[in-house]
Each structure stands twice: as C-alpha cells, then as structure tokens.
PDB file of C-alpha atoms in Angstrom:
ATOM      1  CA  MET F 182      17.180  25.247 -52.829  1.00  0.00           C
ATOM      2  CA  ASP F 183      19.799  27.552 -52.028  1.00  0.00           C
ATOM      3  CA  CYS F 184      21.235  25.816 -49.201  1.00  0.00           C
ATOM      4  CA  THR F 185      23.947  28.893 -48.287  1.00  0.00           C
ATOM      5  CA  THR F 186      20.800  29.933 -46.261  1.00  0.00           C
ATOM      6  CA  CYS F 187      19.452  27.038 -45.203  1.00  0.00           C
ATOM      7  CA  THR F 188      19.250  26.127 -41.581  1.00  0.00           C
ATOM      8  CA  PRO F 189      20.729  22.407 -40.463  1.00  0.00           C
ATOM      9  CA  ARG F 190      19.088  21.213 -37.546  1.00  0.00           C
ATOM     10  CA  THR F 191      20.871  17.901 -36.591  1.00  0.00           C
ATOM     11  CA  ALA F 192      19.290  15.479 -34.584  1.00  0.00           C
ATOM     12  CA  TRP F 193      21.094  15.988 -30.612  1.00  0.00           C
ATOM     13  CA  GLU F 194      21.065  13.894 -27.537  1.00  0.00           C
ATOM     14  CA  LEU F 195      21.987  15.131 -23.964  1.00  0.00           C
ATOM     15  CA  PRO F 196      22.032  12.432 -21.464  1.00  0.00           C
ATOM     16  CA  PHE F 197      21.784  13.561 -17.760  1.00  0.00           C
ATOM     17  CA  LEU F 198      20.511  12.444 -14.558  1.00  0.00           C
ATOM     18  CA  ALA F 199      16.896  13.288 -13.661  1.00  0.00           C
ATOM     19  CA  GLU F 200      17.217  15.861 -10.513  1.00  0.00           C
ATOM     20  CA  PRO F 201      14.991  18.565 -10.249  1.00  0.00           C
ATOM     21  CA  GLU F 202      17.981  21.073 -10.499  1.00  0.00           C
ATOM     22  CA  GLU F 203      18.579  19.596 -13.929  1.00  0.00           C
ATOM     23  CA  VAL F 204      15.552  21.184 -15.270  1.00  0.00           C
ATOM     24  CA  ALA F 205      16.598  24.914 -15.276  1.00  0.00           C
ATOM     25  CA  ALA F 206      19.514  23.928 -16.628  1.00  0.00           C
ATOM     26  CA  LEU F 207      17.628  21.897 -19.538  1.00  0.00           C
ATOM     27  CA  ARG F 208      15.406  24.685 -20.094  1.00  0.00           C
ATOM     28  CA  ARG F 209      18.426  27.151 -20.627  1.00  0.00           C
ATOM     29  CA  VAL F 210      20.166  24.494 -23.477  1.00  0.00           C
ATOM     30  CA  LEU F 211      16.556  24.119 -25.151  1.00  0.00           C
ATOM     31  CA  ARG F 212      15.541  27.791 -24.916  1.00  0.00           C
ATOM     32  CA  LEU F 213      19.403  28.559 -27.012  1.00  0.00           C
ATOM     33  CA  HIS F 214      19.252  25.490 -29.126  1.00  0.00           C
ATOM     34  CA  LEU F 215      15.631  26.862 -30.548  1.00  0.00           C
ATOM     35  CA  ARG F 216      17.252  30.378 -31.256  1.00  0.00           C
ATOM     36  CA  ILE F 217      20.063  28.804 -33.134  1.00  0.00           C
ATOM     37  CA  TRP F 218      17.748  26.832 -34.950  1.00  0.00           C
ATOM     38  CA  GLY F 219      15.067  29.634 -35.675  1.00  0.00           C
ATOM     39  CA  LEU F 220      12.395  28.218 -33.877  1.00  0.00           C
ATOM     40  CA  PRO F 221      12.432  30.683 -30.785  1.00  0.00           C
ATOM     41  CA  GLU F 222       8.256  31.099 -30.740  1.00  0.00           C
ATOM     42  CA  LEU F 223       8.154  27.177 -30.060  1.00  0.00           C
ATOM     43  CA  THR F 224      10.595  27.919 -26.578  1.00  0.00           C
ATOM     44  CA  ALA F 225       7.782  28.371 -24.207  1.00  0.00           C
ATOM     45  CA  ALA F 226       5.726  25.120 -25.171  1.00  0.00           C
ATOM     46  CA  VAL F 227       8.859  22.808 -25.508  1.00  0.00           C
ATOM     47  CA  GLN F 228      10.433  23.885 -22.026  1.00  0.00           C
ATOM     48  CA  LEU F 229       6.914  23.235 -20.546  1.00  0.00           C
ATOM     49  CA  CYS F 230       6.839  20.017 -22.075  1.00  0.00           C
ATOM     50  CA  VAL F 231      10.036  18.819 -21.201  1.00  0.00           C
ATOM     51  CA  SER F 232       9.708  20.011 -17.487  1.00  0.00           C
ATOM     52  CA  GLU F 233       6.866  18.173 -17.007  1.00  0.00           C
ATOM     53  CA  LEU F 234       8.211  14.799 -18.862  1.00  0.00           C
ATOM     54  CA  VAL F 235      11.496  15.164 -17.079  1.00  0.00           C
ATOM     55  CA  SER F 236       9.247  15.682 -13.960  1.00  0.00           C
ATOM     56  CA  ASN F 237       7.150  12.706 -14.584  1.00  0.00           C
ATOM     57  CA  VAL F 238      10.738  10.744 -14.522  1.00  0.00           C
ATOM     58  CA  ILE F 239      11.664  12.280 -11.118  1.00  0.00           C
ATOM     59  CA  THR F 240       8.427  11.353  -9.545  1.00  0.00           C
ATOM     60  CA  HIS F 241       7.461   7.831 -11.141  1.00  0.00           C
ATOM     61  CA  VAL F 242      10.778   6.676 -11.937  1.00  0.00           C
ATOM     62  CA  GLY F 243      13.111   8.244  -9.299  1.00  0.00           C
ATOM     63  CA  ALA F 244      15.372  11.076  -8.770  1.00  0.00           C
ATOM     64  CA  GLY F 245      18.970  10.281  -9.932  1.00  0.00           C
ATOM     65  CA  THR F 246      17.578   8.188 -12.892  1.00  0.00           C
ATOM     66  CA  PRO F 247      19.744   8.016 -16.159  1.00  0.00           C
ATOM     67  CA  THR F 248      17.821   9.914 -18.310  1.00  0.00           C
ATOM     68  CA  THR F 249      18.013  11.392 -21.910  1.00  0.00           C
ATOM     69  CA  LEU F 250      16.992  14.364 -23.530  1.00  0.00           C
ATOM     70  CA  ALA F 251      16.556  14.073 -27.624  1.00  0.00           C
ATOM     71  CA  VAL F 252      15.569  16.584 -29.927  1.00  0.00           C
ATOM     72  CA  SER F 253      15.384  16.288 -33.789  1.00  0.00           C
ATOM     73  CA  MET F 254      12.995  17.361 -36.719  1.00  0.00           C
ATOM     74  CA  ASN F 255      10.387  15.276 -37.680  1.00  0.00           C
ATOM     75  CA  GLY F 256       9.612  16.428 -41.444  1.00  0.00           C
ATOM     76  CA  THR F 257       8.745  19.852 -40.842  1.00  0.00           C
ATOM     77  CA  ARG F 258       7.868  19.040 -37.111  1.00  0.00           C
ATOM     78  CA  LEU F 259      10.087  19.836 -34.053  1.00  0.00           C
ATOM     79  CA  ARG F 260      10.374  16.492 -32.002  1.00  0.00           C
ATOM     80  CA  VAL F 261      11.441  16.475 -28.460  1.00  0.00           C
ATOM     81  CA  GLU F 262      11.802  12.969 -26.707  1.00  0.00           C
ATOM     82  CA  VAL F 263      12.882  12.006 -22.606  1.00  0.00           C
ATOM     83  CA  HIS F 264      14.199   8.132 -22.916  1.00  0.00           C
ATOM     84  CA  ASP F 265      14.297   6.601 -19.272  1.00  0.00           C
ATOM     85  CA  PRO F 266      14.981   2.954 -18.251  1.00  0.00           C
ATOM     86  CA  ASP F 267      11.774   1.878 -16.521  1.00  0.00           C
ATOM     87  CA  THR F 268       9.393   0.498 -19.473  1.00  0.00           C
ATOM     88  CA  ARG F 269       6.932   0.084 -16.775  1.00  0.00           C
ATOM     89  CA  ALA F 270       5.842   3.853 -15.740  1.00  0.00           C
ATOM     90  CA  LEU F 271       3.888   4.825 -18.551  1.00  0.00           C
ATOM     91  CA  PRO F 272       2.769   8.727 -18.305  1.00  0.00           C
ATOM     92  CA  THR F 273      -1.080   8.805 -18.377  1.00  0.00           C
ATOM     93  CA  LEU F 274      -3.590  11.487 -19.229  1.00  0.00           C
ATOM     94  CA  MET F 275      -5.367  12.095 -16.070  1.00  0.00           C
ATOM     95  CA  ASP F 276      -8.687  14.055 -15.313  1.00  0.00           C
ATOM     96  CA  ALA F 277      -7.296  16.352 -12.603  1.00  0.00           C
ATOM     97  CA  SER F 278      -9.434  18.537 -10.511  1.00  0.00           C
ATOM     98  CA  ASP F 279      -8.535  22.398 -10.500  1.00  0.00           C
ATOM     99  CA  HIS F 280      -7.655  21.780  -6.622  1.00  0.00           C
ATOM    100  CA  ALA F 281      -5.296  18.585  -7.133  1.00  0.00           C
ATOM    101  CA  GLU F 282      -1.829  19.152  -6.721  1.00  0.00           C
ATOM    102  CA  THR F 283      -0.932  16.708  -9.067  1.00  0.00           C
ATOM    103  CA  GLY F 284      -1.809  14.781 -12.238  1.00  0.00           C
ATOM    104  CA  ARG F 285      -1.864  17.847 -14.364  1.00  0.00           C
ATOM    105  CA  GLY F 286       1.798  17.250 -16.255  1.00  0.00           C
ATOM    106  CA  MET F 287       0.439  14.819 -19.371  1.00  0.00           C
ATOM    107  CA  ALA F 288      -3.141  17.627 -19.653  1.00  0.00           C
ATOM    108  CA  LEU F 289      -0.323  20.368 -20.087  1.00  0.00           C
ATOM    109  CA  VAL F 290       1.415  18.277 -22.703  1.00  0.00           C
ATOM    110  CA  THR F 291      -1.369  17.347 -24.172  1.00  0.00           C
ATOM    111  CA  ALA F 292      -2.748  21.268 -24.167  1.00  0.00           C
ATOM    112  CA  THR F 293       0.669  22.529 -25.491  1.00  0.00           C
ATOM    113  CA  SER F 294       2.016  19.988 -28.124  1.00  0.00           C
ATOM    114  CA  ASP F 295       0.978  18.780 -31.188  1.00  0.00           C
ATOM    115  CA  ARG F 296       0.553  15.486 -30.373  1.00  0.00           C
ATOM    116  CA  TRP F 297       2.884  13.211 -27.794  1.00  0.00           C
ATOM    117  CA  GLY F 298       2.889   9.485 -27.178  1.00  0.00           C
ATOM    118  CA  VAL F 299       5.383   6.718 -25.895  1.00  0.00           C
ATOM    119  CA  GLN F 300       7.234   4.219 -27.318  1.00  0.00           C
ATOM    120  CA  LEU F 301       8.524   1.104 -25.526  1.00  0.00           C
ATOM    121  CA  LEU F 302      11.754  -0.654 -26.701  1.00  0.00           C
ATOM    122  CA  ALA F 303      13.630  -3.804 -25.093  1.00  0.00           C
ATOM    123  CA  ASP F 304      16.084  -1.379 -22.486  1.00  0.00           C
ATOM    124  CA  ARG F 305      14.081   1.845 -22.168  1.00  0.00           C
ATOM    125  CA  LYS F 306      10.862   4.178 -22.510  1.00  0.00           C
ATOM    126  CA  VAL F 307      10.675   6.697 -25.016  1.00  0.00           C
ATOM    127  CA  THR F 308       7.986   9.551 -23.958  1.00  0.00           C
ATOM    128  CA  TRP F 309       7.924  11.858 -27.047  1.00  0.00           C
ATOM    129  CA  CYS F 310       6.399  14.990 -28.236  1.00  0.00           C
ATOM    130  CA  GLU F 311       5.757  16.907 -31.113  1.00  0.00           C
ATOM    131  CA  PHE F 312       5.376  20.586 -32.095  1.00  0.00           C
ATOM    132  CA  ALA F 313       4.411  22.373 -35.736  1.00  0.00           C
ATOM    133  CA  THR F 314       7.048  24.902 -36.854  1.00  0.00           C
ATOM    134  CA  GLY F 315       5.525  26.544 -39.701  1.00  0.00           C
ATOM    135  CA  LEU F 316       8.454  25.589 -41.965  1.00  0.00           C
ATOM    136  CA  ARG F 317       8.082  24.308 -45.541  1.00  0.00           C
ATOM    137  CA  ALA F 318      11.415  21.861 -45.237  1.00  0.00           C
ATOM    138  CA  PRO F 319      13.100  20.859 -42.314  1.00  0.00           C
ATOM    139  CA  ASP F 320      16.196  22.671 -42.899  1.00  0.00           C
ATOM    140  CA  GLY F 321      14.660  25.785 -44.313  1.00  0.00           C
ATOM    141  CA  HIS F 322      13.345  29.084 -42.909  1.00  0.00           C
ATOM    142  CA  SER F 323       9.843  29.840 -41.548  1.00  0.00           C
ATOM    143  CA  ASN F 324       9.261  32.436 -44.194  1.00  0.00           C
ATOM    144  CA  SER F 325      11.001  32.650 -47.734  1.00  0.00           C
ATOM    145  CA  ARG F 326      13.099  35.803 -46.730  1.00  0.00           C
ATOM    146  CA  ARG F 327      17.190  35.646 -46.445  1.00  0.00           C
ATOM    147  CA  ALA F 328      17.760  36.009 -42.730  1.00  0.00           C
ATOM    148  CA  SER F 329      19.099  40.072 -41.870  1.00  0.00           C
ATOM    149  CA  ARG F 330      22.728  41.023 -40.964  1.00  0.00           C
ATOM    150  CA  LEU F 331      20.965  41.379 -37.441  1.00  0.00           C
ATOM    151  CA  GLU F 332      18.958  38.361 -37.305  1.00  0.00           C
ATOM    152  CA  MET F 333      22.670  36.405 -38.221  1.00  0.00           C
ATOM    153  CA  ALA F 334      24.391  38.215 -35.633  1.00  0.00           C
ATOM    154  CA  THR F 335      21.446  37.280 -32.685  1.00  0.00           C
ATOM    155  CA  THR F 336      22.223  33.716 -34.312  1.00  0.00           C
ATOM    156  CA  GLN F 337      25.701  33.859 -33.804  1.00  0.00           C
ATOM    157  CA  ALA F 338      25.486  35.078 -30.241  1.00  0.00           C
ATOM    158  CA  ALA F 339      22.720  32.487 -29.262  1.00  0.00           C
ATOM    159  CA  ALA F 340      25.473  29.863 -30.489  1.00  0.00           C
ATOM    160  CA  ILE F 341      27.789  31.176 -28.682  1.00  0.00           C
ATOM    161  CA  ASP F 342      25.727  30.834 -25.468  1.00  0.00           C
ATOM    162  CA  ALA F 343      24.838  27.562 -26.238  1.00  0.00           C
ATOM    163  CA  ILE F 344      28.273  26.554 -26.662  1.00  0.00           C
ATOM    164  CA  PHE F 345      29.278  28.157 -23.555  1.00  0.00           C
ATOM    165  CA  ASP F 346      26.655  26.385 -21.662  1.00  0.00           C
ATOM    166  CA  LEU F 347      27.223  23.440 -22.742  1.00  0.00           C
ATOM    167  CA  LEU F 348      31.080  23.534 -22.134  1.00  0.00           C
ATOM    168  CA  ARG F 349      29.969  24.784 -18.541  1.00  0.00           C
ATOM    169  CA  TRP F 350      27.788  21.646 -18.294  1.00  0.00           C
ATOM    170  CA  LEU F 351      30.697  19.511 -19.492  1.00  0.00           C
ATOM    171  CA  ARG F 352      32.765  20.748 -16.823  1.00  0.00           C
ATOM    172  CA  ALA F 353      30.456  20.409 -14.080  1.00  0.00           C
ATOM    173  CA  HIS F 354      29.501  16.715 -14.605  1.00  0.00           C
ATOM    174  CA  GLY F 355      33.309  15.835 -15.066  1.00  0.00           C
ATOM    175  CA  HIS F 356      33.730  15.955 -18.751  1.00  0.00           C
ATOM    176  CA  ASP F 357      36.942  17.612 -20.247  1.00  0.00           C
ATOM    177  CA  PRO F 358      35.453  20.464 -22.356  1.00  0.00           C
ATOM    178  CA  ASP F 359      38.543  20.630 -24.527  1.00  0.00           C
ATOM    179  CA  GLU F 360      38.270  17.212 -25.703  1.00  0.00           C
ATOM    180  CA  ALA F 361      34.635  18.009 -26.606  1.00  0.00           C
ATOM    181  CA  LEU F 362      35.496  21.092 -28.354  1.00  0.00           C
ATOM    182  CA  ASP F 363      38.552  19.267 -30.533  1.00  0.00           C
ATOM    183  CA  ARG F 364      35.447  16.429 -31.166  1.00  0.00           C
ATOM    184  CA  ALA F 365      32.858  18.927 -32.540  1.00  0.00           C
ATOM    185  CA  GLN F 366      35.708  20.541 -35.011  1.00  0.00           C
ATOM    186  CA  THR F 367      37.077  17.161 -35.823  1.00  0.00           C
ATOM    187  CA  ARG F 368      33.621  16.526 -36.719  1.00  0.00           C
ATOM    188  CA  PHE F 369      32.315  19.949 -38.617  1.00  0.00           C
ATOM    189  CA  GLU F 370      35.600  19.475 -40.544  1.00  0.00           C
ATOM    190  CA  ALA F 371      35.057  16.004 -41.625  1.00  0.00           C
ATOM    191  CA  GLU F 372      31.096  17.245 -42.625  1.00  0.00           C
ATOM    192  CA  LEU F 373      32.357  19.992 -44.733  1.00  0.00           C
ATOM    193  CA  ASP F 374      34.939  17.888 -46.456  1.00  0.00           C
ATOM    194  CA  LEU F 375      32.102  15.256 -47.696  1.00  0.00           C
ATOM    195  CA  VAL F 376      30.010  18.220 -49.047  1.00  0.00           C
ATOM    196  CA  GLY F 377      32.708  20.081 -50.461  1.00  0.00           C
ATOM    197  CA  ASP F 378      33.074  16.377 -52.597  1.00  0.00           C
TER     198      ASP F 378
END
C-alpha cells in the first residue's frame, strides 16, 4: 500500500466535565475530526450517539462528573467511547412510549450505531458504540481513488479549524495552548524521525 495517501487515524481522548454546555463543543470537535479522518458521512450519527451518551452521564451520574470522550478505529469501524467513574449507573435499552419525555436515548444509539455496549473496569465504566465506515483498511480511503486537490484543501481547512477549536477549548479550561502546540510538534517530529529510520 502506498502510505503517502493513507489517512492516519490516531486514537484520541478528550477529558471534560459532563455539563450540558459541553455537548455542543463535543459535537463540533467530532464534526471537524471526522472531516479530517475522511469520514464526514458519519458525523450526524456519531454526534447523536455522543450527545445521548453524555446526556446519560449528566442525568444518571450527575452534572460536573469528570468524563472522557475517546475516539479510535476498531479495525475498519469507528469506535466512540464515553468513560465515567460510576460503575453502577448502567445504560439500558428501554421501551419508551411515543409520548414519553425520557427513556429514548439508548434506543437512538441502537438505531444509529451498528453496535454498542458497556465495559466495566475497576475505576470506571466505558459506554461505547461503533459505526461501519466502508473502509478497506483502518488508514485507507473509503474508495480507491486518490484525494483531489480540492479534497486536500478542504481537509487542511478542517484540520486548521479543529486545531483552532481545540486551542480555544484548552484556553477556556485553563490550559496553555502554546504548551499543547509545542508538545504536539515535538511528538509529530519524533514520529517523523521514527518513520524515516
């Protein structure tokens, strides 16, 4: 495989406090990140599922709970996880009536994702869902053609938007954006050195 055209899809995590106002920021980060990964067609489904999973944490564990969003590839499937510290409050699929105001969250996750589940660890619960991508390889394209210049420019613009949003998010949460950029640049250069060997 010619990896000059591969799309690296490195797993990432984003810690946050489960608050209603964080959901919109998570949805935006996901939209930009999925564009960069070349998976924009999954955006609506992934955003809906993450909104529901985070809402479950807010409702059943409590607002302000330290939570983590993790996104990775599981083979050719996109895997999205929400980690929270409460191993007792398990999401369940309920048979909610059409007029019920609550209870439809996991039904939406079931309908929108290809599969979902819960993993209990000693210190946390991981609620996950997966989405088929149509990829032939985890770092491949959804079809065999090379990316056009327009697609490359669009991807670059999406990457810049994502970096901008993440830097703004870091500053809003009391972190130093310059330190994050320096660490990312160092990591990037180290990875390039490894690939060059």
